[in-house]
mmCIF file of C-alpha atoms in Angstrom:
data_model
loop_
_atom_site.group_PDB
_atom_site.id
_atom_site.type_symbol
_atom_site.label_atom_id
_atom_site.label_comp_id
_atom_site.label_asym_id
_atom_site.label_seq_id
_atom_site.Cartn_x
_atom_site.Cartn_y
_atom_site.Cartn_z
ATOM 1 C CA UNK A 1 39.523 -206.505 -73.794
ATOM 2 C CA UNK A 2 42.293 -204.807 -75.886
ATOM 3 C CA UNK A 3 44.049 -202.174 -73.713
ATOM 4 C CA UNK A 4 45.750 -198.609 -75.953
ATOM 5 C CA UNK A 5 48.308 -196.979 -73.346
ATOM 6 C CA UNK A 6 49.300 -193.303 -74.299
ATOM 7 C CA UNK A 7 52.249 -191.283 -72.987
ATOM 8 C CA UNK A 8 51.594 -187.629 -73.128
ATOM 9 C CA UNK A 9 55.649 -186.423 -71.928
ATOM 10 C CA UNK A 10 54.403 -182.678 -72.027
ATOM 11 C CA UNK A 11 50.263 -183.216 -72.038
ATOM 12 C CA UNK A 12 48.966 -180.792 -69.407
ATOM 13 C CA UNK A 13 47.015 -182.061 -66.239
ATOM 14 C CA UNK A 14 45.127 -178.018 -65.631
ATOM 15 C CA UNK A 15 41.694 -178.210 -67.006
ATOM 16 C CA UNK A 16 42.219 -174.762 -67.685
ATOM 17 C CA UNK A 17 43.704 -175.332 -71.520
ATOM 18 C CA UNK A 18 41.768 -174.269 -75.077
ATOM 19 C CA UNK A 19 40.157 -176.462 -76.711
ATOM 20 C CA UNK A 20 41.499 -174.021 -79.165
ATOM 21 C CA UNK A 21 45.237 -174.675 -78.809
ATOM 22 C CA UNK A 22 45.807 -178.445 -77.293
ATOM 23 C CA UNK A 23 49.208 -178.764 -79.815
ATOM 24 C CA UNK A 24 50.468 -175.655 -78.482
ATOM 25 C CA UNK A 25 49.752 -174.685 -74.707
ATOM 26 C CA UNK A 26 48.038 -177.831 -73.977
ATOM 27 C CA UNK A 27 51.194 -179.889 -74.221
ATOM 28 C CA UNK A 28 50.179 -181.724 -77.513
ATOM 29 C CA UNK A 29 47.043 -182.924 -76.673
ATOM 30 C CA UNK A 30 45.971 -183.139 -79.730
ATOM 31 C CA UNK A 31 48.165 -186.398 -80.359
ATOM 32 C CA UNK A 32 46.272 -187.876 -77.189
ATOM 33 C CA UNK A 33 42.994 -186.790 -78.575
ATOM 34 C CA UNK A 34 43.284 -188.235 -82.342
ATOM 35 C CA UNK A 35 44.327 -191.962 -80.447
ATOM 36 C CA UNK A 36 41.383 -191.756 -78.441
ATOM 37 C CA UNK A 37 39.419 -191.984 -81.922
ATOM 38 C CA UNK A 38 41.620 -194.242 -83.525
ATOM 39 C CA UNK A 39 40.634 -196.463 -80.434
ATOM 40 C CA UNK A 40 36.824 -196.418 -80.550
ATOM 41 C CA UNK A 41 35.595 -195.073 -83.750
ATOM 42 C CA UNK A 42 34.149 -197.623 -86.752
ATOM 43 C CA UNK A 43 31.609 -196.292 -89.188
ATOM 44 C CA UNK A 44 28.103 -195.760 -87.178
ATOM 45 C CA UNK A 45 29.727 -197.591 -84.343
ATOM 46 C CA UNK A 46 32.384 -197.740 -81.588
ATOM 47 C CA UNK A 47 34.661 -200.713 -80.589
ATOM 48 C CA UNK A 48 32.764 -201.484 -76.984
ATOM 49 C CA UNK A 49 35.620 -204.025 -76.623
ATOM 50 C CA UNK A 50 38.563 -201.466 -76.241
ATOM 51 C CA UNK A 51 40.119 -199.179 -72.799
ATOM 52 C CA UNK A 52 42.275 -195.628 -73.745
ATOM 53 C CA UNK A 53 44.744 -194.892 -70.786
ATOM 54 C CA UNK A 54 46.157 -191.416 -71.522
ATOM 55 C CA UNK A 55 49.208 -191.180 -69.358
ATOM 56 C CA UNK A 56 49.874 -187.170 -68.588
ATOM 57 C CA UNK A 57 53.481 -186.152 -67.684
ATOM 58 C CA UNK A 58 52.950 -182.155 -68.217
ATOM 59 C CA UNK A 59 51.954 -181.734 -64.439
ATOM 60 C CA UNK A 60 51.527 -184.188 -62.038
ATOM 61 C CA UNK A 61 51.452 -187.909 -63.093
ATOM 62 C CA UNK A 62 48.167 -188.371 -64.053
ATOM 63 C CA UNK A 63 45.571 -191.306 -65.944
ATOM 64 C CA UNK A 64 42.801 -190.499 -67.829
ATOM 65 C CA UNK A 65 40.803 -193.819 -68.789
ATOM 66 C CA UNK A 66 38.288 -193.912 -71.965
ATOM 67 C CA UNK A 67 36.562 -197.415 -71.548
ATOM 68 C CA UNK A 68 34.519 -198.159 -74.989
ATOM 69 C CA UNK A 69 31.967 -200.365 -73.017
ATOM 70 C CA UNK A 70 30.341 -196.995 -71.368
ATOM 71 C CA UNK A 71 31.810 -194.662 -73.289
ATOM 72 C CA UNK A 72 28.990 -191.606 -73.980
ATOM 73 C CA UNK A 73 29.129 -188.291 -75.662
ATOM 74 C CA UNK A 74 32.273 -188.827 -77.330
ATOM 75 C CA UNK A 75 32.661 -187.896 -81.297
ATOM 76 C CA UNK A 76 35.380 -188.588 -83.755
ATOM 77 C CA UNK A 77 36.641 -184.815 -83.635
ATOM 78 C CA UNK A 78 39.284 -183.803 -81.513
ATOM 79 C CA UNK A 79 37.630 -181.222 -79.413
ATOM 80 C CA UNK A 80 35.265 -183.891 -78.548
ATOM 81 C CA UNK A 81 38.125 -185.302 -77.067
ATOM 82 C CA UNK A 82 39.658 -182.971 -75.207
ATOM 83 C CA UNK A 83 36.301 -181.451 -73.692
ATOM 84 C CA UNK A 84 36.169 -184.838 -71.750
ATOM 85 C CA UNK A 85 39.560 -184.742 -71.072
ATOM 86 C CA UNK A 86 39.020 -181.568 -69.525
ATOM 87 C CA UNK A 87 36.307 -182.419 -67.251
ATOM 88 C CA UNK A 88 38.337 -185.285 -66.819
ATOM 89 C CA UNK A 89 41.354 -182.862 -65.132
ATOM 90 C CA UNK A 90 38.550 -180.776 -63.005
ATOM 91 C CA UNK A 91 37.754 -183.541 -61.095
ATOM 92 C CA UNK A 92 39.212 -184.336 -57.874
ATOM 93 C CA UNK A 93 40.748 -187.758 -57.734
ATOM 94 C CA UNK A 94 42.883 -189.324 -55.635
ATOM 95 C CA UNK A 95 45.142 -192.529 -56.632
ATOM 96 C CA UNK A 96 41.552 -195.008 -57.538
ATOM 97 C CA UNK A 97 39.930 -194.103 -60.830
ATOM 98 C CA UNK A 98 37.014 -191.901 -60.507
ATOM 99 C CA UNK A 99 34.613 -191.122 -63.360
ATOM 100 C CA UNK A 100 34.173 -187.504 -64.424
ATOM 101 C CA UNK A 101 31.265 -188.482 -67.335
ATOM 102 C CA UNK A 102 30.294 -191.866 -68.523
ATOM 103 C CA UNK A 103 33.413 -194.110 -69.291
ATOM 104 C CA UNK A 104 35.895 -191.280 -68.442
ATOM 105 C CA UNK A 105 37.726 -191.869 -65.462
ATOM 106 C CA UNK A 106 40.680 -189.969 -63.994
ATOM 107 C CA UNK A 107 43.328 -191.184 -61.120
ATOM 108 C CA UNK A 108 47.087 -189.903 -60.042
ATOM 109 C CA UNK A 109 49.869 -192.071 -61.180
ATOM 110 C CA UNK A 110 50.941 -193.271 -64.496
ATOM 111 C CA UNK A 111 52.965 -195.736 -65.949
ATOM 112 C CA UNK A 112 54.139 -197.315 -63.134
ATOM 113 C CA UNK A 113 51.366 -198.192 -61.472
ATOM 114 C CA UNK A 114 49.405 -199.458 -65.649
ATOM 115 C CA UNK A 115 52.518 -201.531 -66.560
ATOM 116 C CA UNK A 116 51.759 -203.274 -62.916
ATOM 117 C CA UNK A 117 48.560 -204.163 -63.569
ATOM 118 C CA UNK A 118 48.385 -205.267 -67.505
ATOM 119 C CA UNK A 119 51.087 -207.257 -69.342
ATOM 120 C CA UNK A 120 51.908 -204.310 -71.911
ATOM 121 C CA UNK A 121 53.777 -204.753 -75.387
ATOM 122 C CA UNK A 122 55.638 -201.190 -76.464
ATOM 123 C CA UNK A 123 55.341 -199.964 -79.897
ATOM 124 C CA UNK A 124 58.796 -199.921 -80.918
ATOM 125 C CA UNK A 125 59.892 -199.619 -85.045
ATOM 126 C CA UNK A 126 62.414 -202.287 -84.292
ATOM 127 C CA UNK A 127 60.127 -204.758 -82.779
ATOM 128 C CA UNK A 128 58.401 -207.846 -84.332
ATOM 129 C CA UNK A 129 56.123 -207.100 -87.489
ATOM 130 C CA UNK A 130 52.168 -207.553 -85.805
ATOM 131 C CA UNK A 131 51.787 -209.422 -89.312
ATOM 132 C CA UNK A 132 54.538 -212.266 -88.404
ATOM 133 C CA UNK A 133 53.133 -212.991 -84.384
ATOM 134 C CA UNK A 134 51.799 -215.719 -83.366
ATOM 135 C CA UNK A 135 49.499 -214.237 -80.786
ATOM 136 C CA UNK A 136 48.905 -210.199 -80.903
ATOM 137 C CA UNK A 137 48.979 -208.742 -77.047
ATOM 138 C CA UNK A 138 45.826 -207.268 -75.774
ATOM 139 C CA UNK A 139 48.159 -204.627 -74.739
ATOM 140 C CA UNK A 140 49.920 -202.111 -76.117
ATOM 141 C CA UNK A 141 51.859 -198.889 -75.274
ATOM 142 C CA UNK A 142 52.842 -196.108 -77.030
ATOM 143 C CA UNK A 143 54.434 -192.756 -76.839
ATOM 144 C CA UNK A 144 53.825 -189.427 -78.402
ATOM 145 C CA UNK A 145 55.435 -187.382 -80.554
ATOM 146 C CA UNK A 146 58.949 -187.734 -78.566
ATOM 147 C CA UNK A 147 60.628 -190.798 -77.491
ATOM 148 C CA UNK A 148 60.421 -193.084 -74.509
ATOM 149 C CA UNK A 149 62.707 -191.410 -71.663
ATOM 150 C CA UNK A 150 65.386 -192.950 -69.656
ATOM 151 C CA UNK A 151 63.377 -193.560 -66.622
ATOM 152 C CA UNK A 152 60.353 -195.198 -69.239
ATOM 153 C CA UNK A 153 62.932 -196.877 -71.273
ATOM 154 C CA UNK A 154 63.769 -198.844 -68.112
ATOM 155 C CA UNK A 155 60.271 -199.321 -66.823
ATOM 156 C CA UNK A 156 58.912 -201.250 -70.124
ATOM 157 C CA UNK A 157 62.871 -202.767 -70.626
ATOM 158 C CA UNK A 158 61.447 -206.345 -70.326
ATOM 159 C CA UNK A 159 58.627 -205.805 -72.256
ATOM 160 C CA UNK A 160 58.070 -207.443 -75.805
ATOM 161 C CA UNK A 161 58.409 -204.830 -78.691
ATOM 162 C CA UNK A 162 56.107 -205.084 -81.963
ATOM 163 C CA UNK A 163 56.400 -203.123 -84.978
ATOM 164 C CA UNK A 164 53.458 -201.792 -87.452
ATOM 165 C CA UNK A 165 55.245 -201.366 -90.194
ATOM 166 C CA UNK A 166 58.424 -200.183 -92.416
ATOM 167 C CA UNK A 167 57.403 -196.109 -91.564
ATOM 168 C CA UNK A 168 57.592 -194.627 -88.024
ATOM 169 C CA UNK A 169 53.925 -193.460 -87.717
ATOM 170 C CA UNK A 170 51.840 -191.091 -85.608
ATOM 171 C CA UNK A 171 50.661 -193.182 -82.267
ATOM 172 C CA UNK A 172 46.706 -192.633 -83.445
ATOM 173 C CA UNK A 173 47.813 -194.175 -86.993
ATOM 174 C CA UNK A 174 49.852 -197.381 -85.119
ATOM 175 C CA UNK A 175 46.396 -198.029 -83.330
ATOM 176 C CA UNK A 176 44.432 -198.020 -86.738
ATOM 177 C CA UNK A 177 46.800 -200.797 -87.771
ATOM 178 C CA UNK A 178 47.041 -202.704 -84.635
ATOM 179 C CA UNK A 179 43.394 -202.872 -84.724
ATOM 180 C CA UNK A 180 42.918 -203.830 -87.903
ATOM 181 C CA UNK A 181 45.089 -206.687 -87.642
ATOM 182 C CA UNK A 182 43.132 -207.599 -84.610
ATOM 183 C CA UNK A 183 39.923 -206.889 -86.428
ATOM 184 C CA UNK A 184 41.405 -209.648 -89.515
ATOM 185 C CA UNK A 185 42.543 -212.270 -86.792
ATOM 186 C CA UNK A 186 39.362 -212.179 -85.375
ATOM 187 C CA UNK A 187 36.955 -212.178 -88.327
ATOM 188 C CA UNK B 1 52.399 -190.892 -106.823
ATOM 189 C CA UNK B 2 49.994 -192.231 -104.650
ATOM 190 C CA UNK B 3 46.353 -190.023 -104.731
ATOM 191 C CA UNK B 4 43.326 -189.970 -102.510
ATOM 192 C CA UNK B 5 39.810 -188.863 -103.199
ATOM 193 C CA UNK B 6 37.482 -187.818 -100.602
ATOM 194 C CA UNK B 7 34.251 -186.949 -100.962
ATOM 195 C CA UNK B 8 32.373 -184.337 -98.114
ATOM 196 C CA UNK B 9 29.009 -184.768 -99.039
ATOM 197 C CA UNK B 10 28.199 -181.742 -96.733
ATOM 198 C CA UNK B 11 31.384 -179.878 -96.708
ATOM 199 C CA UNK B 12 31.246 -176.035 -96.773
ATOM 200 C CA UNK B 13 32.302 -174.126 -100.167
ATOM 201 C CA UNK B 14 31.562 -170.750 -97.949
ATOM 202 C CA UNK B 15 34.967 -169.870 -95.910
ATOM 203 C CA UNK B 16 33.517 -168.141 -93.173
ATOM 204 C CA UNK B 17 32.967 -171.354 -91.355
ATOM 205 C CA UNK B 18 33.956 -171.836 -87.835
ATOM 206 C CA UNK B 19 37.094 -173.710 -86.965
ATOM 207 C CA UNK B 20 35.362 -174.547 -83.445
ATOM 208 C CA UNK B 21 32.957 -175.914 -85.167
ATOM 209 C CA UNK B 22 33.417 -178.193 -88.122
ATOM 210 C CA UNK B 23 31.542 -181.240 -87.158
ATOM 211 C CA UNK B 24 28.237 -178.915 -87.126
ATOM 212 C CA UNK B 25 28.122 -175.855 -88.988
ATOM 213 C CA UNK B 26 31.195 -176.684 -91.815
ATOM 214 C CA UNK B 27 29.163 -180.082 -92.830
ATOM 215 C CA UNK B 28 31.660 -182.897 -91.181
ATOM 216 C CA UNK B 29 34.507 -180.560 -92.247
ATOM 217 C CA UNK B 30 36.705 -182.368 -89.980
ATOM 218 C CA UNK B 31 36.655 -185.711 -91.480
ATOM 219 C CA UNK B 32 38.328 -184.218 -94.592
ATOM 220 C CA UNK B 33 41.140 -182.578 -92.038
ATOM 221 C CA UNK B 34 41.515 -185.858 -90.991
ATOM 222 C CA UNK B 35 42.008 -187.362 -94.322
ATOM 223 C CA UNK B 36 44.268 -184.833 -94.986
ATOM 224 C CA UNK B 37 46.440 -185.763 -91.718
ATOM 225 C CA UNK B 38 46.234 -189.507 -92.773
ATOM 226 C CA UNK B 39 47.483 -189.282 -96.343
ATOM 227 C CA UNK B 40 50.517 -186.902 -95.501
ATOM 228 C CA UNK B 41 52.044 -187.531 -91.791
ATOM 229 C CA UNK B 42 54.666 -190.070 -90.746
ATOM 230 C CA UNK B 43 56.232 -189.413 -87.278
ATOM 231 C CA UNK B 44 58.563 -186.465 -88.068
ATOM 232 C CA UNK B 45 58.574 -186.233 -91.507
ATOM 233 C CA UNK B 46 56.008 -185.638 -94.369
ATOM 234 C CA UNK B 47 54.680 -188.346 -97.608
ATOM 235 C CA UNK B 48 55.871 -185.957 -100.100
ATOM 236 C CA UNK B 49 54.270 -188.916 -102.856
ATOM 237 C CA UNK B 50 51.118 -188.052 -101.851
ATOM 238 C CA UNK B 51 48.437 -185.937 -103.403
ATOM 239 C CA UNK B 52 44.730 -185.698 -101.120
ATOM 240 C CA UNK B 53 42.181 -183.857 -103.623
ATOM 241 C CA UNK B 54 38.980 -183.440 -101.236
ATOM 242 C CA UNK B 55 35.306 -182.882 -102.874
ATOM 243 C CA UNK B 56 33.644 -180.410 -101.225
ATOM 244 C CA UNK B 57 29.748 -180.830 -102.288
ATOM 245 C CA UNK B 58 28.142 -178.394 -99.202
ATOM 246 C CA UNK B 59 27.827 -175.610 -102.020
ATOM 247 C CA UNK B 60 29.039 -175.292 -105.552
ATOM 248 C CA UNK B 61 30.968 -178.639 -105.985
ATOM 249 C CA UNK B 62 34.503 -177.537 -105.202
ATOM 250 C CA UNK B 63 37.849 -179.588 -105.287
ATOM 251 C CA UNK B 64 40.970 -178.328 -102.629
ATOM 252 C CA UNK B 65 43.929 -180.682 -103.749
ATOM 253 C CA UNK B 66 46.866 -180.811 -101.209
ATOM 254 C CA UNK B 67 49.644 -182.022 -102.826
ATOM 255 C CA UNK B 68 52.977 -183.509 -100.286
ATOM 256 C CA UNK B 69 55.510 -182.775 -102.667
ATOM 257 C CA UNK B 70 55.684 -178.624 -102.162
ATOM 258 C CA UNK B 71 52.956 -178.778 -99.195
ATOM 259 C CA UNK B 72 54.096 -176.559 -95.980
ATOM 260 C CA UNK B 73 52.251 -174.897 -92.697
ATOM 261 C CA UNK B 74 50.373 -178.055 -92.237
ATOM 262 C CA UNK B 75 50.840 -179.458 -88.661
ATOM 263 C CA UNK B 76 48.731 -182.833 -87.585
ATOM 264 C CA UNK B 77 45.895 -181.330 -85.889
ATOM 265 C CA UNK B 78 42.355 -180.771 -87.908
ATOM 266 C CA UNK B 79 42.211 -176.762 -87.365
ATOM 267 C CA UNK B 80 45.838 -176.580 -89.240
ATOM 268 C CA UNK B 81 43.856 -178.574 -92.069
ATOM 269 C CA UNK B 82 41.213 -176.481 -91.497
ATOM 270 C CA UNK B 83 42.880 -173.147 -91.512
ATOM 271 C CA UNK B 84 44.705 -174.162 -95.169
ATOM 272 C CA UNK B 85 40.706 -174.895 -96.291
ATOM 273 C CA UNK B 86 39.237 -171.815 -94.994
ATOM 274 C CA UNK B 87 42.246 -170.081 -96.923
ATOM 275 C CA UNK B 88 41.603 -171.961 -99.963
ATOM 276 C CA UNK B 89 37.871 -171.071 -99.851
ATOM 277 C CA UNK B 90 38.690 -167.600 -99.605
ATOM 278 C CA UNK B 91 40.677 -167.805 -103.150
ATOM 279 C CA UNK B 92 38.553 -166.775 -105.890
ATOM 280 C CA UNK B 93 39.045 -169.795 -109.002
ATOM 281 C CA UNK B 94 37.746 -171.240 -112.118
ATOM 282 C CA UNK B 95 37.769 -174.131 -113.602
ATOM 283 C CA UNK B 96 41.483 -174.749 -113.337
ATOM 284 C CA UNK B 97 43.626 -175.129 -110.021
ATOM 285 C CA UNK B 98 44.701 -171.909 -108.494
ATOM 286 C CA UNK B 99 47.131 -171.966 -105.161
ATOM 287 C CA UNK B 100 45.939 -170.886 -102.421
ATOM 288 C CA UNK B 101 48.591 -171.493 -99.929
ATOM 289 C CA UNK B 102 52.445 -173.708 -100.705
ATOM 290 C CA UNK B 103 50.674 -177.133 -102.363
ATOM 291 C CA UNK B 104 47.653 -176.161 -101.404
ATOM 292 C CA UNK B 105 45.019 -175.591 -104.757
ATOM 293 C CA UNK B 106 41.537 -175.280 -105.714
ATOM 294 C CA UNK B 107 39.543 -175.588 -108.415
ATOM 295 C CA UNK B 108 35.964 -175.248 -108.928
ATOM 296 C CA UNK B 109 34.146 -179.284 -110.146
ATOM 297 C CA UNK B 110 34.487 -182.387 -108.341
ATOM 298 C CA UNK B 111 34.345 -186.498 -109.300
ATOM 299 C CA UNK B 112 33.488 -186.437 -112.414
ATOM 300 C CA UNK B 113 36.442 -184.020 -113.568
ATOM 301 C CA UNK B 114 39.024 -185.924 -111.282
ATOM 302 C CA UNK B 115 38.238 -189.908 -112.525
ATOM 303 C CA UNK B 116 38.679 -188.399 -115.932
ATOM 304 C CA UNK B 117 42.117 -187.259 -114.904
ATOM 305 C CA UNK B 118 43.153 -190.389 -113.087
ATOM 306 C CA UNK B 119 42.013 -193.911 -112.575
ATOM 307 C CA UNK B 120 41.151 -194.873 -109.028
ATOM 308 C CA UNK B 121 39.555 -197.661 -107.146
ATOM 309 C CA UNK B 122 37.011 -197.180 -104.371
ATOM 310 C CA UNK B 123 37.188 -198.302 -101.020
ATOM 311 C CA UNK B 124 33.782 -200.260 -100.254
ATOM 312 C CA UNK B 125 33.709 -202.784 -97.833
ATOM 313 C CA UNK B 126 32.792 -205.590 -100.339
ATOM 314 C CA UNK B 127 35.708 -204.645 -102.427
ATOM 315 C CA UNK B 128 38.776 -207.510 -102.775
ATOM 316 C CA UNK B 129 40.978 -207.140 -100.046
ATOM 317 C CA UNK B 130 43.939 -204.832 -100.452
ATOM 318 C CA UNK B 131 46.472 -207.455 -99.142
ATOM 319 C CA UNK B 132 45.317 -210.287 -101.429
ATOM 320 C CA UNK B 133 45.481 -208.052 -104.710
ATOM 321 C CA UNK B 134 48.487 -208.409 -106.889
ATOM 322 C CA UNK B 135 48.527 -204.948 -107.745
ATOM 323 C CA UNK B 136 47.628 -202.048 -105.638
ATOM 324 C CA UNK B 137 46.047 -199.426 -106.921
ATOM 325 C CA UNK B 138 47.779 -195.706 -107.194
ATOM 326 C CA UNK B 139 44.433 -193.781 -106.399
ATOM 327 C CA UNK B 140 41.907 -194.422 -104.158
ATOM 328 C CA UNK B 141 38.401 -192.551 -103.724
ATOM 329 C CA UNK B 142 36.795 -192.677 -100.396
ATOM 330 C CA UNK B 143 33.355 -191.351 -98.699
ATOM 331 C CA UNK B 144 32.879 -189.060 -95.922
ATOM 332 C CA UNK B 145 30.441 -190.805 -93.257
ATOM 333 C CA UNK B 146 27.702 -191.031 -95.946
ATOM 334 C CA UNK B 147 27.559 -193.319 -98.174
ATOM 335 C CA UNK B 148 28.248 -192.449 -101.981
ATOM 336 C CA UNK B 149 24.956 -190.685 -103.685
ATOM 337 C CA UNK B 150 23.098 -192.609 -106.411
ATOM 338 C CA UNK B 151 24.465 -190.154 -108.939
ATOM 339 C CA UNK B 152 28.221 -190.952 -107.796
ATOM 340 C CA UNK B 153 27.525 -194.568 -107.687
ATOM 341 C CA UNK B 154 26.332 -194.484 -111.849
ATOM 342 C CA UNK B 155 29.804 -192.630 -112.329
ATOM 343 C CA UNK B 156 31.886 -195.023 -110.292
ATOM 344 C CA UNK B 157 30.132 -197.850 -111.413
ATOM 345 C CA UNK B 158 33.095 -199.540 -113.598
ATOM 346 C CA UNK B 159 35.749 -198.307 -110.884
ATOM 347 C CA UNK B 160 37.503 -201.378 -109.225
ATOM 348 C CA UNK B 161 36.219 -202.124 -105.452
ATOM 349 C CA UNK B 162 38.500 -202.328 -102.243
ATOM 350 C CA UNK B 163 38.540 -203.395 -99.150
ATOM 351 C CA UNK B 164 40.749 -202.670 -96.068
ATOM 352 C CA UNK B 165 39.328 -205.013 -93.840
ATOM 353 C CA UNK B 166 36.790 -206.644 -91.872
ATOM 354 C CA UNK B 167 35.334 -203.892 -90.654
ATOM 355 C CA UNK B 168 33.509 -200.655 -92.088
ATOM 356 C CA UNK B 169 36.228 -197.904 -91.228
ATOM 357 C CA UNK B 170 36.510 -194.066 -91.337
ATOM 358 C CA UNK B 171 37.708 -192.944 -94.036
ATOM 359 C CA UNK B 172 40.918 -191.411 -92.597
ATOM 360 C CA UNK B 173 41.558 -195.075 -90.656
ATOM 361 C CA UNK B 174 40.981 -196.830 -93.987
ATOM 362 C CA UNK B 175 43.725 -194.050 -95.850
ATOM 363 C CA UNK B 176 46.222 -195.293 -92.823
ATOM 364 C CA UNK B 177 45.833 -198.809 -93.735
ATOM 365 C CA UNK B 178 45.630 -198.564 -97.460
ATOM 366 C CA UNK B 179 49.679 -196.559 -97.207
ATOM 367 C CA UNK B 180 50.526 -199.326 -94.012
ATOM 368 C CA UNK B 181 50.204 -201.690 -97.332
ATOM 369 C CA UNK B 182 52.054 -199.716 -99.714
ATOM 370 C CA UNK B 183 54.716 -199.049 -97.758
ATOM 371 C CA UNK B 184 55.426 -203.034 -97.158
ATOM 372 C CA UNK B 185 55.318 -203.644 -100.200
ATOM 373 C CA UNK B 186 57.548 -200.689 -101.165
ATOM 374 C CA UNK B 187 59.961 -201.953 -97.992
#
């Protein structure tokens, strides 16, 4: 299983946002929506082998888990996205993932508690080149459009840093990458 | 310069298409918008060596060129790419490119105009692999989610073939890898 960890700083956790207007009101869900696709989608296919944990900080801590295995009704547009992240955010859930439609599930608590229960490697433009590993981590967190803060920074402060490349990318781009590297390793 | 080529075999020429609705009713309009978001965005800044001339074939074939050097308004999420289309559709043009919006043009023709104008190689999954060929290509020319007519293969036909990897990618993944290479070798 290879495991994409998203922090959304200022991604809402009320259902009630447009599908209209995720950069703007809904926090920049958008960003969270276009890594969800880079996670899953190949041509006429989706990666069964891959989890999404969107991590939303613009309300009360929150998870939102896309596992490929089950995944249904989810297209490559962003909308598509966010409608099941919505549905996602009207369900009721306590601190155990529930699911809200097939492989979406939704639980309090964020980083914390994911960093706990997965060895996690942090996308980081100073950390080793993916190319020059020996072994790529199943793993790997990101962050949205703003950095890691203090409090993260100290969570993840043991954690190995890798590197996509010579540009700072978009999170949904550094997930194309990563899994095409994976995708070369393993052919 | 670095160009990219996408064909939308489906893709509206009419601009009263919906931006809630661009999988359906605008012919897979958002896989161009998310072309458009892979050939242009690092984190924070712009690839202002970039052109992305999309082939609109839903209608009188149509070409929208968004060039990086002088492009502005465009934010990462498909309706901004979609907005700039719309607003390019709306532009009454001939045969030579008109702006519609700040380096956004259109012009009406499609393929066989363009690779005329510029040499490119085509991403095809049988193609040499873009990390074991000396010299990387400038231009590339990718499909939409079909596959390239009959008519468009007999044009292509002597074009040089590449691939990005193991597996058979959307086209906006594939534009993320193909500049993930350029840019290390440019590093």
């Amino acid at each position: 299983m290879r495991r994409f960890a998203i922090i959304g700083h200022r991604a809402v956790t009320d259902p009630g946002f447009s599908l209209n207007d995720m950069p703007g009101s809904a926090g920049r869900m958008d960003i969270l929506c276009r890594c969800v696709n880079s996670c899953f989608f190949l041509s006429h296919d989706l990666r069964r082998d891959v989890e999404c944990y969107l991590i939303l900080k613009g309300g009360p801590e929150t998870t939102i888990l896309f596992k490929g295995e089950t995944i249904r009704s989810l297209n490559p547009d962003e909308r598509s996205a966010g409608a099941l992240i919505k549905k996602a955010l009207g369900k009721t859930c306590g601190s155990e993932f529930i699911e809200s439609s097939p492989g979406v599930f939704i639980r309090h608590g964020g980083l914390e508690r994911l960093i706990s229960e997965y060895p996690f490697a942090v996308l980081d433009e100073s950390g080793d080149d993916i190319r020059a590993v020996g072994s790529l981590p199943e793993n790997l967190l990101l962050s949205d459009h703003q950095n890691l803060a203090e409090e993260e920074e100290a969570l993840i402060a043991d954690l190995p840093r890798l590197s996509v490349g010579p540009q700072v990318l978009h999170a949904d781009h550094a997930i194309t990458i990563y899994l095409n590297e994976f995708d070369r390793r393993s052919a």
